[in-house]
PDB file of C-alpha atoms in Angstrom:
ATOM      1  CA  UNK O 125     106.427 137.754 114.420  1.00 75.00           C
ATOM      2  CA  UNK O 126     105.883 134.472 113.990  1.00 90.00           C
ATOM      3  CA  UNK O 127     104.817 132.832 117.505  1.00 95.00           C
ATOM      4  CA  UNK O 128     105.253 129.424 118.723  1.00 96.00           C
ATOM      5  CA  UNK O 129     102.531 127.570 116.580  1.00 95.00           C
ATOM      6  CA  UNK O 130     103.842 129.164 113.266  1.00 94.00           C
ATOM      7  CA  UNK O 131     107.665 128.259 114.101  1.00 96.00           C
ATOM      8  CA  UNK O 132     106.525 124.608 115.056  1.00 96.00           C
ATOM      9  CA  UNK O 133     104.544 124.819 111.725  1.00 94.00           C
ATOM     10  CA  UNK O 134     107.809 125.553 109.930  1.00 95.00           C
ATOM     11  CA  UNK O 135     109.952 122.885 111.521  1.00 97.00           C
ATOM     12  CA  UNK O 136     107.146 120.263 110.659  1.00 96.00           C
ATOM     13  CA  UNK O 137     107.156 121.272 107.156  1.00 96.00           C
ATOM     14  CA  UNK O 138     110.950 121.679 106.821  1.00 97.00           C
ATOM     15  CA  UNK O 139     112.466 119.178 108.826  1.00 98.00           C
ATOM     16  CA  UNK O 140     111.172 115.900 106.749  1.00 98.00           C
ATOM     17  CA  UNK O 141     112.677 117.645 103.545  1.00 98.00           C
ATOM     18  CA  UNK O 142     116.126 118.068 104.892  1.00 98.00           C
ATOM     19  CA  UNK O 143     116.822 115.188 107.473  1.00 98.00           C
ATOM     20  CA  UNK O 144     119.739 113.242 106.600  1.00 98.00           C
ATOM     21  CA  UNK O 145     121.100 115.412 103.791  1.00 98.00           C
ATOM     22  CA  UNK O 146     124.373 116.874 103.581  1.00 98.00           C
ATOM     23  CA  UNK O 147     124.935 120.782 103.057  1.00 98.00           C
ATOM     24  CA  UNK O 148     127.442 120.385  99.946  1.00 98.00           C
ATOM     25  CA  UNK O 149     127.491 124.662  99.465  1.00 98.00           C
ATOM     26  CA  UNK O 150     126.492 127.433 101.354  1.00 98.00           C
ATOM     27  CA  UNK O 151     125.938 131.057 100.245  1.00 97.00           C
ATOM     28  CA  UNK O 152     125.367 134.043 102.232  1.00 98.00           C
ATOM     29  CA  UNK O 153     124.009 137.241 100.249  1.00 97.00           C
ATOM     30  CA  UNK O 154     123.837 139.213 103.443  1.00 96.00           C
ATOM     31  CA  UNK O 155     126.609 138.501 105.887  1.00 97.00           C
ATOM     32  CA  UNK O 156     125.176 140.601 108.550  1.00 96.00           C
ATOM     33  CA  UNK O 157     122.515 137.715 109.175  1.00 98.00           C
ATOM     34  CA  UNK O 158     125.157 135.502 110.409  1.00 98.00           C
ATOM     35  CA  UNK O 159     125.534 136.784 114.273  1.00 98.00           C
ATOM     36  CA  UNK O 160     128.204 133.990 114.931  1.00 98.00           C
ATOM     37  CA  UNK O 161     130.714 133.121 114.181  1.00 98.00           C
ATOM     38  CA  UNK O 162     131.296 135.435 110.942  1.00 97.00           C
ATOM     39  CA  UNK O 163     130.001 134.629 107.771  1.00 98.00           C
ATOM     40  CA  UNK O 164     133.103 133.183 105.976  1.00 97.00           C
ATOM     41  CA  UNK O 165     133.431 130.779 109.378  1.00 98.00           C
ATOM     42  CA  UNK O 166     129.921 129.808 109.382  1.00 98.00           C
ATOM     43  CA  UNK O 167     130.110 128.606 105.540  1.00 98.00           C
ATOM     44  CA  UNK O 168     133.194 126.630 105.841  1.00 98.00           C
ATOM     45  CA  UNK O 169     132.008 125.050 109.064  1.00 98.00           C
ATOM     46  CA  UNK O 170     128.638 123.869 107.696  1.00 98.00           C
ATOM     47  CA  UNK O 171     129.819 122.631 104.371  1.00 98.00           C
ATOM     48  CA  UNK O 172     129.908 118.848 104.283  1.00 98.00           C
ATOM     49  CA  UNK O 173     127.615 118.543 107.364  1.00 98.00           C
ATOM     50  CA  UNK O 174     125.113 116.292 107.983  1.00 98.00           C
ATOM     51  CA  UNK O 175     121.703 117.309 109.084  1.00 98.00           C
ATOM     52  CA  UNK O 176     120.219 115.024 111.989  1.00 98.00           C
ATOM     53  CA  UNK O 177     117.003 117.019 112.862  1.00 98.00           C
ATOM     54  CA  UNK O 178     115.423 120.102 113.958  1.00 98.00           C
ATOM     55  CA  UNK O 179     114.226 121.157 117.049  1.00 98.00           C
ATOM     56  CA  UNK O 180     112.229 124.149 118.424  1.00 98.00           C
ATOM     57  CA  UNK O 181     112.364 126.189 121.657  1.00 97.00           C
ATOM     58  CA  UNK O 182     110.034 129.105 121.684  1.00 97.00           C
ATOM     59  CA  UNK O 183     110.540 131.055 118.885  1.00 97.00           C
ATOM     60  CA  UNK O 184     113.745 129.657 117.856  1.00 98.00           C
ATOM     61  CA  UNK O 185     114.503 126.753 115.499  1.00 98.00           C
ATOM     62  CA  UNK O 186     117.527 124.809 115.870  1.00 98.00           C
ATOM     63  CA  UNK O 187     119.068 122.522 112.977  1.00 98.00           C
ATOM     64  CA  UNK O 188     120.705 119.737 114.856  1.00 98.00           C
ATOM     65  CA  UNK O 189     123.889 117.896 112.859  1.00 98.00           C
ATOM     66  CA  UNK O 190     125.325 114.904 113.372  1.00 98.00           C
ATOM     67  CA  UNK O 191     128.649 116.237 114.343  1.00 98.00           C
ATOM     68  CA  UNK O 192     127.261 117.505 117.540  1.00 98.00           C
ATOM     69  CA  UNK O 193     127.231 120.959 116.093  1.00 98.00           C
ATOM     70  CA  UNK O 194     123.662 122.936 115.929  1.00 98.00           C
ATOM     71  CA  UNK O 195     122.601 126.124 113.915  1.00 98.00           C
ATOM     72  CA  UNK O 196     120.220 128.243 115.500  1.00 98.00           C
ATOM     73  CA  UNK O 197     117.604 130.466 113.584  1.00 98.00           C
ATOM     74  CA  UNK O 198     115.285 133.171 114.711  1.00 98.00           C
ATOM     75  CA  UNK O 199     113.057 134.294 112.179  1.00 96.00           C
ATOM     76  CA  UNK O 200     112.078 137.828 113.858  1.00 95.00           C
ATOM     77  CA  UNK O 201     109.523 139.870 111.829  1.00 89.00           C
ATOM     78  CA  UNK O 202     109.510 138.624 108.192  1.00 92.00           C
ATOM     79  CA  UNK O 203     112.088 135.623 108.041  1.00 94.00           C
ATOM     80  CA  UNK O 204     110.766 132.620 106.014  1.00 94.00           C
ATOM     81  CA  UNK O 205     112.378 129.191 105.321  1.00 96.00           C
ATOM     82  CA  UNK O 206     111.717 127.511 102.064  1.00 97.00           C
ATOM     83  CA  UNK O 207     112.891 124.040 100.296  1.00 97.00           C
ATOM     84  CA  UNK O 208     113.013 124.423  96.694  1.00 97.00           C
ATOM     85  CA  UNK O 209     114.804 123.248  93.338  1.00 96.00           C
ATOM     86  CA  UNK O 210     117.815 125.189  92.152  1.00 96.00           C
ATOM     87  CA  UNK O 211     115.725 126.454  89.395  1.00 95.00           C
ATOM     88  CA  UNK O 212     112.807 128.133  91.376  1.00 93.00           C
ATOM     89  CA  UNK O 213     113.012 131.746  91.000  1.00 92.00           C
ATOM     90  CA  UNK O 214     114.442 133.081  94.591  1.00 91.00           C
ATOM     91  CA  UNK O 215     112.411 135.464  96.619  1.00 90.00           C
ATOM     92  CA  UNK O 216     113.482 139.129  96.304  1.00 89.00           C
ATOM     93  CA  UNK O 217     115.225 139.331  99.829  1.00 94.00           C
ATOM     94  CA  UNK O 218     116.737 135.943 100.210  1.00 97.00           C
ATOM     95  CA  UNK O 219     120.091 136.148 102.251  1.00 97.00           C
ATOM     96  CA  UNK O 220     120.989 132.565 102.751  1.00 98.00           C
ATOM     97  CA  UNK O 221     121.269 129.398 100.479  1.00 98.00           C
ATOM     98  CA  UNK O 222     122.375 126.049 101.585  1.00 98.00           C
ATOM     99  CA  UNK O 223     122.697 123.354  98.340  1.00 98.00           C
ATOM    100  CA  UNK O 224     121.971 120.020  99.592  1.00 98.00           C
ATOM    101  CA  UNK O 225     123.329 116.724  98.495  1.00 98.00           C
ATOM    102  CA  UNK O 226     120.104 115.825  96.825  1.00 97.00           C
ATOM    103  CA  UNK O 227     120.522 119.195  95.004  1.00 96.00           C
ATOM    104  CA  UNK O 228     117.459 120.954  96.562  1.00 98.00           C
ATOM    105  CA  UNK O 229     118.178 124.437  98.089  1.00 98.00           C
ATOM    106  CA  UNK O 230     117.145 125.502 101.455  1.00 98.00           C
ATOM    107  CA  UNK O 231     116.449 129.307 101.182  1.00 98.00           C
ATOM    108  CA  UNK O 232     115.917 131.561 104.003  1.00 97.00           C
ATOM    109  CA  UNK O 233     114.748 135.114 103.081  1.00 96.00           C
ATOM    110  CA  UNK O 234     113.933 137.897 105.254  1.00 95.00           C
ATOM    111  CA  UNK O 235     112.059 141.480 104.155  1.00 92.00           C
ATOM    112  CA  UNK O 236     112.803 143.295 107.254  1.00 91.00           C
ATOM    113  CA  UNK O 237     116.443 141.361 107.523  1.00 91.00           C
ATOM    114  CA  UNK O 238     116.083 141.207 111.444  1.00 95.00           C
ATOM    115  CA  UNK O 239     116.522 137.206 111.311  1.00 97.00           C
ATOM    116  CA  UNK O 240     119.672 135.722 112.348  1.00 98.00           C
ATOM    117  CA  UNK O 241     121.567 132.808 112.462  1.00 98.00           C
ATOM    118  CA  UNK O 242     124.248 131.507 114.833  1.00 98.00           C
ATOM    119  CA  UNK O 243     126.303 128.560 114.691  1.00 98.00           C
ATOM    120  CA  UNK O 244     127.481 126.459 117.670  1.00 98.00           C
ATOM    121  CA  UNK O 245     129.773 123.870 117.732  1.00 97.00           C
ATOM    122  CA  UNK O 246     129.575 120.812 119.703  1.00 97.00           C
ATOM    123  CA  UNK O 247     130.838 121.305 123.031  1.00 95.00           C
ATOM    124  CA  UNK O 248     130.505 125.157 123.062  1.00 96.00           C
ATOM    125  CA  UNK O 249     128.289 127.123 125.262  1.00 96.00           C
ATOM    126  CA  UNK O 250     125.758 129.058 123.642  1.00 97.00           C
ATOM    127  CA  UNK O 251     126.126 132.511 124.899  1.00 96.00           C
ATOM    128  CA  UNK O 252     125.186 134.561 122.019  1.00 97.00           C
ATOM    129  CA  UNK O 253     121.702 133.580 120.938  1.00 98.00           C
ATOM    130  CA  UNK O 254     119.966 134.465 123.982  1.00 96.00           C
ATOM    131  CA  UNK O 255     118.250 130.761 124.058  1.00 96.00           C
ATOM    132  CA  UNK O 256     119.817 130.366 127.531  1.00 95.00           C
ATOM    133  CA  UNK O 257     117.514 133.112 128.691  1.00 97.00           C
ATOM    134  CA  UNK O 258     114.295 131.493 127.635  1.00 98.00           C
ATOM    135  CA  UNK O 259     111.678 130.085 130.064  1.00 98.00           C
ATOM    136  CA  UNK O 260     109.903 127.012 130.529  1.00 98.00           C
ATOM    137  CA  UNK O 261     108.242 125.382 126.921  1.00 97.00           C
ATOM    138  CA  UNK O 262     104.580 125.790 127.741  1.00 98.00           C
ATOM    139  CA  UNK O 263     103.933 122.383 125.584  1.00 97.00           C
ATOM    140  CA  UNK O 264     106.299 120.390 128.307  1.00 97.00           C
ATOM    141  CA  UNK O 265     105.999 118.662 131.126  1.00 96.00           C
ATOM    142  CA  UNK O 266     107.792 121.088 133.179  1.00 96.00           C
ATOM    143  CA  UNK O 267     104.885 123.877 132.487  1.00 98.00           C
ATOM    144  CA  UNK O 268     102.412 123.820 135.705  1.00 98.00           C
ATOM    145  CA  UNK O 269     100.083 125.899 137.569  1.00 98.00           C
ATOM    146  CA  UNK O 270     102.880 125.725 140.357  1.00 98.00           C
ATOM    147  CA  UNK O 271     105.614 127.240 137.580  1.00 98.00           C
ATOM    148  CA  UNK O 272     103.108 129.914 136.290  1.00 98.00           C
ATOM    149  CA  UNK O 273     102.129 130.951 139.893  1.00 98.00           C
ATOM    150  CA  UNK O 274     105.755 131.005 141.168  1.00 98.00           C
ATOM    151  CA  UNK O 275     107.022 133.128 138.539  1.00 98.00           C
ATOM    152  CA  UNK O 276     104.235 135.530 138.031  1.00 98.00           C
ATOM    153  CA  UNK O 277     101.796 135.111 140.653  1.00 97.00           C
ATOM    154  CA  UNK O 278     103.174 137.977 142.968  1.00 97.00           C
ATOM    155  CA  UNK O 279     103.889 140.505 140.021  1.00 97.00           C
ATOM    156  CA  UNK O 280     102.125 143.833 139.657  1.00 97.00           C
ATOM    157  CA  UNK O 281     102.882 143.737 135.917  1.00 98.00           C
ATOM    158  CA  UNK O 282      99.809 143.218 133.862  1.00 98.00           C
ATOM    159  CA  UNK O 283      98.896 139.479 132.962  1.00 98.00           C
ATOM    160  CA  UNK O 284      99.044 140.068 129.108  1.00 98.00           C
ATOM    161  CA  UNK O 285     102.804 141.490 129.506  1.00 98.00           C
ATOM    162  CA  UNK O 286     103.775 138.647 131.873  1.00 98.00           C
ATOM    163  CA  UNK O 287     102.496 136.037 129.165  1.00 98.00           C
ATOM    164  CA  UNK O 288     104.915 137.654 126.643  1.00 98.00           C
ATOM    165  CA  UNK O 289     108.204 137.454 128.884  1.00 98.00           C
ATOM    166  CA  UNK O 290     109.983 135.005 127.071  1.00 98.00           C
ATOM    167  CA  UNK O 291     112.074 134.578 130.128  1.00 98.00           C
ATOM    168  CA  UNK O 292     109.129 132.744 131.870  1.00 98.00           C
ATOM    169  CA  UNK O 293     107.241 131.211 129.074  1.00 98.00           C
ATOM    170  CA  UNK O 294     108.988 130.309 125.667  1.00 98.00           C
ATOM    171  CA  UNK O 295     107.069 131.577 122.263  1.00 98.00           C
ATOM    172  CA  UNK O 296     104.089 133.481 123.421  1.00 98.00           C
ATOM    173  CA  UNK O 297     103.698 136.907 121.786  1.00 96.00           C
ATOM    174  CA  UNK O 298     100.969 139.363 121.043  1.00 96.00           C
ATOM    175  CA  UNK O 299      98.395 137.468 118.948  1.00 95.00           C
ATOM    176  CA  UNK O 300      98.185 134.480 121.347  1.00 97.00           C
ATOM    177  CA  UNK O 301      98.172 136.304 124.475  1.00 98.00           C
ATOM    178  CA  UNK O 302      94.904 138.042 122.970  1.00 98.00           C
ATOM    179  CA  UNK O 303      93.436 134.380 122.187  1.00 98.00           C
ATOM    180  CA  UNK O 304      94.412 132.891 125.687  1.00 98.00           C
ATOM    181  CA  UNK O 305      93.552 135.429 127.804  1.00 98.00           C
ATOM    182  CA  UNK O 306      89.993 135.735 125.891  1.00 98.00           C
ATOM    183  CA  UNK O 307      89.371 131.627 126.541  1.00 98.00           C
ATOM    184  CA  UNK O 308      90.734 132.335 130.070  1.00 98.00           C
ATOM    185  CA  UNK O 309      88.065 135.028 130.317  1.00 98.00           C
ATOM    186  CA  UNK O 310      90.800 137.068 131.775  1.00 98.00           C
ATOM    187  CA  UNK O 311      90.966 140.966 131.192  1.00 98.00           C
ATOM    188  CA  UNK O 312      94.424 141.582 129.807  1.00 98.00           C
ATOM    189  CA  UNK O 313      95.484 144.655 131.677  1.00 98.00           C
ATOM    190  CA  UNK O 314      94.631 142.999 135.058  1.00 98.00           C
ATOM    191  CA  UNK O 315      97.837 142.996 137.355  1.00 98.00           C
ATOM    192  CA  UNK O 316      99.149 139.230 137.611  1.00 98.00           C
ATOM    193  CA  UNK O 317      98.811 139.387 141.424  1.00 98.00           C
ATOM    194  CA  UNK O 318      95.209 140.100 141.449  1.00 98.00           C
ATOM    195  CA  UNK O 319      94.516 136.442 139.534  1.00 98.00           C
ATOM    196  CA  UNK O 320      92.941 134.006 141.668  1.00 97.00           C
ATOM    197  CA  UNK O 321      93.811 130.645 142.342  1.00 97.00           C
ATOM    198  CA  UNK O 322      91.271 129.195 139.934  1.00 97.00           C
ATOM    199  CA  UNK O 323      91.793 131.691 137.657  1.00 98.00           C
ATOM    200  CA  UNK O 324      95.918 130.588 137.483  1.00 98.00           C
ATOM    201  CA  UNK O 325      94.616 126.988 137.206  1.00 98.00           C
ATOM    202  CA  UNK O 326      92.374 127.758 134.282  1.00 98.00           C
ATOM    203  CA  UNK O 327      94.846 130.012 132.778  1.00 98.00           C
ATOM    204  CA  UNK O 328      97.599 127.026 133.229  1.00 98.00           C
ATOM    205  CA  UNK O 329      95.381 124.588 131.729  1.00 98.00           C
ATOM    206  CA  UNK O 330      94.345 126.874 128.578  1.00 98.00           C
ATOM    207  CA  UNK O 331      97.926 127.979 127.226  1.00 98.00           C
ATOM    208  CA  UNK O 332      98.927 124.695 126.315  1.00 98.00           C
ATOM    209  CA  UNK O 333      95.430 123.873 125.095  1.00 98.00           C
ATOM    210  CA  UNK O 334      95.131 126.757 122.654  1.00 97.00           C
ATOM    211  CA  UNK O 335      98.627 126.536 121.305  1.00 97.00           C
ATOM    212  CA  UNK O 336      98.136 123.004 120.531  1.00 97.00           C
ATOM    213  CA  UNK O 337      94.863 123.908 118.902  1.00 95.00           C
ATOM    214  CA  UNK O 338      96.847 126.343 117.053  1.00 94.00           C
ATOM    215  CA  UNK O 339      99.451 124.257 115.670  1.00 94.00           C
ATOM    216  CA  UNK O 340      97.047 121.531 114.412  1.00 93.00           C
ATOM    217  CA  UNK O 341      95.029 124.132 112.623  1.00 91.00           C
ATOM    218  CA  UNK O 342      98.254 125.329 110.961  1.00 88.00           C
ATOM    219  CA  UNK O 343      98.645 121.874 109.585  1.00 90.00           C
ATOM    220  CA  UNK O 344      99.601 122.222 105.543  1.00 92.00           C
ATOM    221  CA  UNK O 345     101.422 120.023 103.325  1.00 92.00           C
ATOM    222  CA  UNK O 346     105.156 120.885 101.836  1.00 93.00           C
ATOM    223  CA  UNK O 347     103.518 121.432  98.313  1.00 93.00           C
ATOM    224  CA  UNK O 348     101.123 124.110  99.683  1.00 92.00           C
ATOM    225  CA  UNK O 349     103.440 125.670 101.932  1.00 93.00           C
ATOM    226  CA  UNK O 350     105.955 126.252  99.103  1.00 93.00           C
ATOM    227  CA  UNK O 351     103.280 127.307  96.620  1.00 91.00           C
ATOM    228  CA  UNK O 352     102.367 129.931  99.341  1.00 88.00           C
ATOM    229  CA  UNK O 353     106.159 131.087  99.835  1.00 87.00           C
ATOM    230  CA  UNK O 354     105.566 129.931 103.791  1.00 85.00           C
ATOM    231  CA  UNK O 355     103.366 133.167 104.133  1.00 76.00           C
ATOM    232  CA  UNK O 356      99.461 132.198 103.891  1.00 66.00           C
ATOM    233  CA  UNK O 357      99.639 129.133 106.179  1.00 59.00           C
ATOM    234  CA  UNK O 358      98.895 131.114 109.626  1.00 65.00           C
ATOM    235  CA  UNK O 359      95.958 131.132 111.947  1.00 65.00           C
ATOM    236  CA  UNK O 360      93.801 134.159 110.774  1.00 74.00           C
ATOM    237  CA  UNK O 361      90.590 132.123 110.377  1.00 82.00           C
ATOM    238  CA  UNK O 362      90.991 130.705 113.563  1.00 91.00           C
ATOM    239  CA  UNK O 363      91.530 133.860 115.668  1.00 94.00           C
ATOM    240  CA  UNK O 364      88.854 134.782 117.825  1.00 96.00           C
ATOM    241  CA  UNK O 365      89.913 138.481 119.009  1.00 97.00           C
ATOM    242  CA  UNK O 366      93.332 139.416 117.781  1.00 95.00           C
ATOM    243  CA  UNK O 367      92.734 141.654 114.942  1.00 92.00           C
ATOM    244  CA  UNK O 368      88.879 141.553 115.192  1.00 96.00           C
ATOM    245  CA  UNK O 369      88.545 144.774 117.045  1.00 97.00           C
ATOM    246  CA  UNK O 370      84.543 146.208 116.373  1.00 97.00           C
ATOM    247  CA  UNK O 371      83.274 142.978 115.623  1.00 97.00           C
ATOM    248  CA  UNK O 372      80.769 140.667 117.649  1.00 98.00           C
ATOM    249  CA  UNK O 373      82.178 138.342 120.367  1.00 98.00           C
ATOM    250  CA  UNK O 374      81.811 135.057 119.218  1.00 96.00           C
ATOM    251  CA  UNK O 375      80.640 134.334 122.680  1.00 97.00           C
ATOM    252  CA  UNK O 376      78.474 137.209 123.893  1.00 97.00           C
ATOM    253  CA  UNK O 377      77.760 139.294 121.063  1.00 98.00           C
ATOM    254  CA  UNK O 378      79.324 142.445 122.712  1.00 98.00           C
ATOM    255  CA  UNK O 379      81.821 144.616 120.177  1.00 98.00           C
ATOM    256  CA  UNK O 380      85.420 143.573 120.776  1.00 98.00           C
ATOM    257  CA  UNK O 381      87.481 146.481 121.903  1.00 98.00           C
ATOM    258  CA  UNK O 382      91.177 147.168 121.473  1.00 97.00           C
ATOM    259  CA  UNK O 383      93.765 149.186 123.934  1.00 97.00           C
ATOM    260  CA  UNK O 384      97.613 149.419 124.028  1.00 97.00           C
ATOM    261  CA  UNK O 385      99.270 147.583 126.858  1.00 96.00           C
ATOM    262  CA  UNK O 386     103.246 148.269 126.944  1.00 92.00           C
ATOM    263  CA  UNK O 387     103.004 149.626 123.558  1.00 92.00           C
ATOM    264  CA  UNK O 388     101.167 146.773 121.801  1.00 92.00           C
ATOM    265  CA  UNK O 389      97.593 146.554 120.575  1.00 93.00           C
ATOM    266  CA  UNK O 390      95.365 144.177 122.463  1.00 97.00           C
ATOM    267  CA  UNK O 391      91.737 143.174 121.400  1.00 98.00           C
ATOM    268  CA  UNK O 392      89.781 141.930 124.293  1.00 98.00           C
ATOM    269  CA  UNK O 393      85.715 141.259 124.879  1.00 98.00           C
ATOM    270  CA  UNK O 394      84.634 143.964 127.588  1.00 97.00           C
ATOM    271  CA  UNK O 395      81.759 141.591 128.768  1.00 97.00           C
ATOM    272  CA  UNK O 396      83.467 138.231 128.721  1.00 97.00           C
ATOM    273  CA  UNK O 397      86.745 139.656 130.095  1.00 98.00           C
ATOM    274  CA  UNK O 398      85.396 141.853 132.794  1.00 91.00           C
ATOM    275  CA  UNK O 399      88.023 144.213 134.391  1.00 88.00           C
ATOM    276  CA  UNK O 400      87.337 142.828 137.941  1.00 74.00           C
TER     277      UNK O 400
END
């Protein structure tokens, strides 16, 4: 699933291509991807609306409209947004096409079909998408060591799972929790309440640092993004532990290990991230 850095990259690539454009025609090939309202009303309300900007919170994208309405999208496992010309062959699992006033198309494809859209009208409470349950943005001024400790410091739950709780920190998933804990030299299966104040301070500093690093590492031109169909821009060459089980640690040379935490794979260095 795309995590905060990938979703931010998509925002930065797509937004300049669709700002100030009018949505002339909306085609929904799979109505079940529209979670609210129904697909017919979704298309009817959006037709003729002008795009103001795109915002991101956690793993959600919000296409903000001049009317005050907002179209919310969660990519889930395999969702992808592309801006392309009408004559470009559509991806096999293209479920939504928005024809713009410049005759370009904003297309949403999703092999696994878990991605969802919500249209929230101006003044309407969003009780549909789940965004109201999200915790703080880790790149915002509201994120601090105090915030982190107040919400996690007394928890018995292991720290890896705590970092992935979207109700506490929006946007961190399996990949970047591994990368963050490796840089912080914290064993991923440690109970959160066992961390020292120095470790909480270090963790609170490293979380935004690493996420910002991966956002920068993800930088890609719209042309390259389109050429690779939005698939080959991710941070694989820059990941230090995730997916590198058995390879030597880049810091100490010890073979990296893998374990399962909360049903999710976790890779770590048994030397740099000692259990105690």
